[in-house]
Coordinates of C-alpha atoms in Angstrom, one line a residue:
X457 CA 15.6 2.1 -20.7
X458 CA 13.3 2.3 -19.0
X459 CA 10.4 3.7 -21.0
X460 CA 11.5 2.2 -23.6
X461 CA 10.0 -1.1 -21.5
X462 CA 6.7 0.3 -21.2
X463 CA 5.8 1.0 -24.8
X464 CA 2.6 -1.3 -23.9
X465 CA 1.3 1.5 -21.6
X466 CA -0.5 4.6 -23.0
X467 CA 2.1 7.5 -22.6
X468 CA 3.8 10.7 -23.2
X469 CA 6.9 11.8 -22.2
X470 CA 9.0 15.1 -22.5
X471 CA 12.9 16.4 -20.7
X472 CA 13.3 19.7 -20.5
X473 CA 16.8 20.7 -19.7
X474 CA 20.4 19.9 -19.8
X475 CA 22.8 18.2 -18.4
X476 CA 25.0 15.0 -18.9
X477 CA 25.7 14.5 -22.9
X478 CA 25.2 10.8 -22.4
X479 CA 21.6 11.3 -21.3
X480 CA 20.6 14.3 -23.6
X481 CA 21.7 12.0 -26.1
X482 CA 19.8 8.9 -25.2
X483 CA 16.9 11.4 -24.8
X484 CA 16.8 12.6 -29.0
X485 CA 17.5 8.7 -30.0
X486 CA 14.1 8.3 -27.5
X487 CA 12.5 10.9 -29.1
X488 CA 13.3 9.8 -32.9
X489 CA 12.2 5.9 -32.3
X490 CA 9.1 7.3 -30.5
X491 CA 7.8 10.4 -31.9
X492 CA 4.2 10.4 -31.2
X493 CA 5.4 9.9 -28.1
X494 CA 8.9 11.7 -26.4
X495 CA 9.8 14.7 -27.2
X496 CA 13.6 16.4 -25.8
X497 CA 14.1 20.2 -25.4
X498 CA 17.7 20.7 -24.0
X499 CA 17.6 24.0 -22.8
X500 CA 16.8 25.7 -19.6
X501 CA 13.6 27.5 -20.1
X502 CA 11.5 28.0 -16.7
X503 CA 7.8 29.2 -18.5
X504 CA 7.8 25.9 -20.2
X505 CA 8.7 23.8 -17.1
X506 CA 5.6 25.4 -15.4
X507 CA 3.3 24.5 -18.5
X508 CA 4.7 21.1 -17.6
X509 CA 4.4 21.2 -14.1
X510 CA 0.3 21.9 -14.5
X511 CA 0.1 20.6 -17.9
X512 CA 1.5 16.9 -16.9
X513 CA 0.3 13.7 -14.7
X514 CA 3.4 12.9 -14.1
X515 CA 6.9 14.1 -13.1
X516 CA 9.6 11.6 -13.1
X517 CA 13.1 12.8 -11.1
X518 CA 15.4 9.4 -10.9
X519 CA 18.5 11.2 -9.1
X520 CA 21.0 9.2 -8.4
X521 CA 22.0 12.3 -5.8
X522 CA 19.4 15.3 -5.0
X523 CA 20.5 16.6 -1.7
X524 CA 17.0 18.9 -1.8
X525 CA 15.0 19.2 -4.9
X526 CA 12.3 21.2 -5.6
X527 CA 10.9 20.6 -9.1
X528 CA 9.0 17.3 -6.6
X529 CA 7.8 19.9 -4.9
X530 CA 6.8 22.6 -7.5
X531 CA 5.0 19.5 -9.8
X532 CA 2.9 18.6 -6.3
X533 CA 1.8 21.9 -6.0
X534 CA 0.4 21.5 -9.2
X535 CA -1.1 18.6 -8.7
X536 CA 1.7 16.5 -10.9
X537 CA 2.7 13.6 -9.1
X538 CA 6.3 12.2 -8.5
X539 CA 7.9 8.9 -9.0
X540 CA 11.6 10.1 -7.6
X541 CA 14.2 7.8 -6.7
X542 CA 14.9 7.5 -3.0
X543 CA 17.7 10.2 -2.4
X544 CA 18.1 13.1 0.4
X545 CA 15.4 15.8 -0.3
X546 CA 13.2 13.3 -2.8
X547 CA 13.5 10.7 -0.4
X548 CA 12.5 13.2 2.5
X549 CA 9.6 14.9 0.5
X550 CA 7.8 12.5 -1.1
X551 CA 5.7 9.7 0.7
X552 CA 5.5 6.2 -0.8
X553 CA 1.9 5.8 -2.5
X554 CA 0.7 2.5 -0.6
X555 CA -2.6 1.4 0.2
X556 CA -4.6 4.8 -0.4
X557 CA -1.9 6.8 1.0
X558 CA 1.6 8.9 0.1
X559 CA 2.3 11.6 -2.4
X560 CA 4.1 10.2 -5.2
X561 CA 6.0 6.9 -6.1
X562 CA 9.2 6.2 -4.8
X563 CA 11.7 4.0 -5.8
X564 CA 15.4 2.6 -4.4
X565 CA 18.3 1.3 -6.6
X566 CA 19.4 3.5 -9.6
X567 CA 18.2 1.2 -12.1
X568 CA 15.5 1.1 -14.8
X569 CA 13.9 -1.6 -13.3
X570 CA 13.9 0.2 -10.3
X571 CA 12.1 2.5 -12.6
X572 CA 10.1 1.4 -14.4
X573 CA 8.5 -1.1 -12.3
X574 CA 7.9 2.3 -9.6
X575 CA 6.5 4.2 -13.3
X576 CA 4.2 1.2 -13.8
X577 CA 2.5 1.3 -10.6
X578 CA 1.9 5.0 -11.3
X579 CA 0.0 4.4 -14.7
X580 CA -1.5 1.6 -13.0
X581 CA -3.4 4.1 -10.6
X582 CA -3.7 6.9 -13.4
X583 CA -6.3 4.3 -14.6
X584 CA -8.8 4.7 -11.5
X585 CA -9.6 8.5 -11.9
X586 CA -11.3 8.3 -8.4
X587 CA -8.0 6.9 -6.9
X588 CA -5.4 9.3 -8.7
X589 CA -7.4 12.3 -7.9
X590 CA -6.9 11.4 -3.9
X591 CA -3.4 11.4 -4.5
X592 CA -3.5 14.4 -6.5
X593 CA -5.5 16.3 -3.8
X594 CA -3.0 15.1 -1.0
X595 CA 0.2 15.9 -2.9
X596 CA -1.0 19.2 -3.4
X597 CA -1.9 19.7 0.2
X598 CA 1.8 19.0 1.4
X599 CA 2.9 22.1 2.8
X600 CA 7.0 22.7 2.6
X601 CA 6.7 26.3 3.2
X602 CA 8.6 28.6 5.2
X603 CA 6.4 29.1 8.0
X604 CA 6.3 25.2 8.7
X605 CA 9.7 25.1 9.3
X606 CA 10.7 28.6 10.8
X607 CA 7.7 27.6 13.5
X608 CA 9.6 23.9 14.2
X609 CA 12.7 25.9 14.7
X610 CA 11.2 28.3 17.3
X611 CA 9.8 25.5 19.1
X612 CA 13.4 23.6 19.2
X613 CA 15.2 26.6 20.5
X614 CA 12.0 27.6 23.5
X615 CA 12.8 23.5 24.0
X616 CA 16.1 23.7 24.3
X617 CA 16.3 27.1 26.2
X618 CA 13.8 25.9 29.0
X619 CA 16.7 22.9 29.8
X620 CA 19.3 25.0 30.3

């Protein structure tokens, strides 16, 4: 529904994956209504997903529930800016864009109006290439590797051992 209300802006969209049959049918309908803008590839395909991360400007992850989430991390590594709902690991790993800071766009309620607003913000910033490139650089510089996590655990255990 959010994409249908954004026809006044230039964008193209591809859905890759499977899941809820109602959402799949909606994606097929959107592709039929806007064949020049929308594609729906309803299968699991790691090779295509990597190409999409590398070739896209924005990754949309409107999950209602996401305990961890890897897609936003892979997207940021490739320079694709995440637009995510504030839930679970998405909220923990995507810093909301504001005043030249942040790593993506975050929206709260699981409603199409909230997603539309976040997409409008992202597309508006995309029209400012220097600001968009700075956002991409910040997103690509994020470190969610095990080295940082392991160091934090090591430091925690050392502090805990000193307390005893």
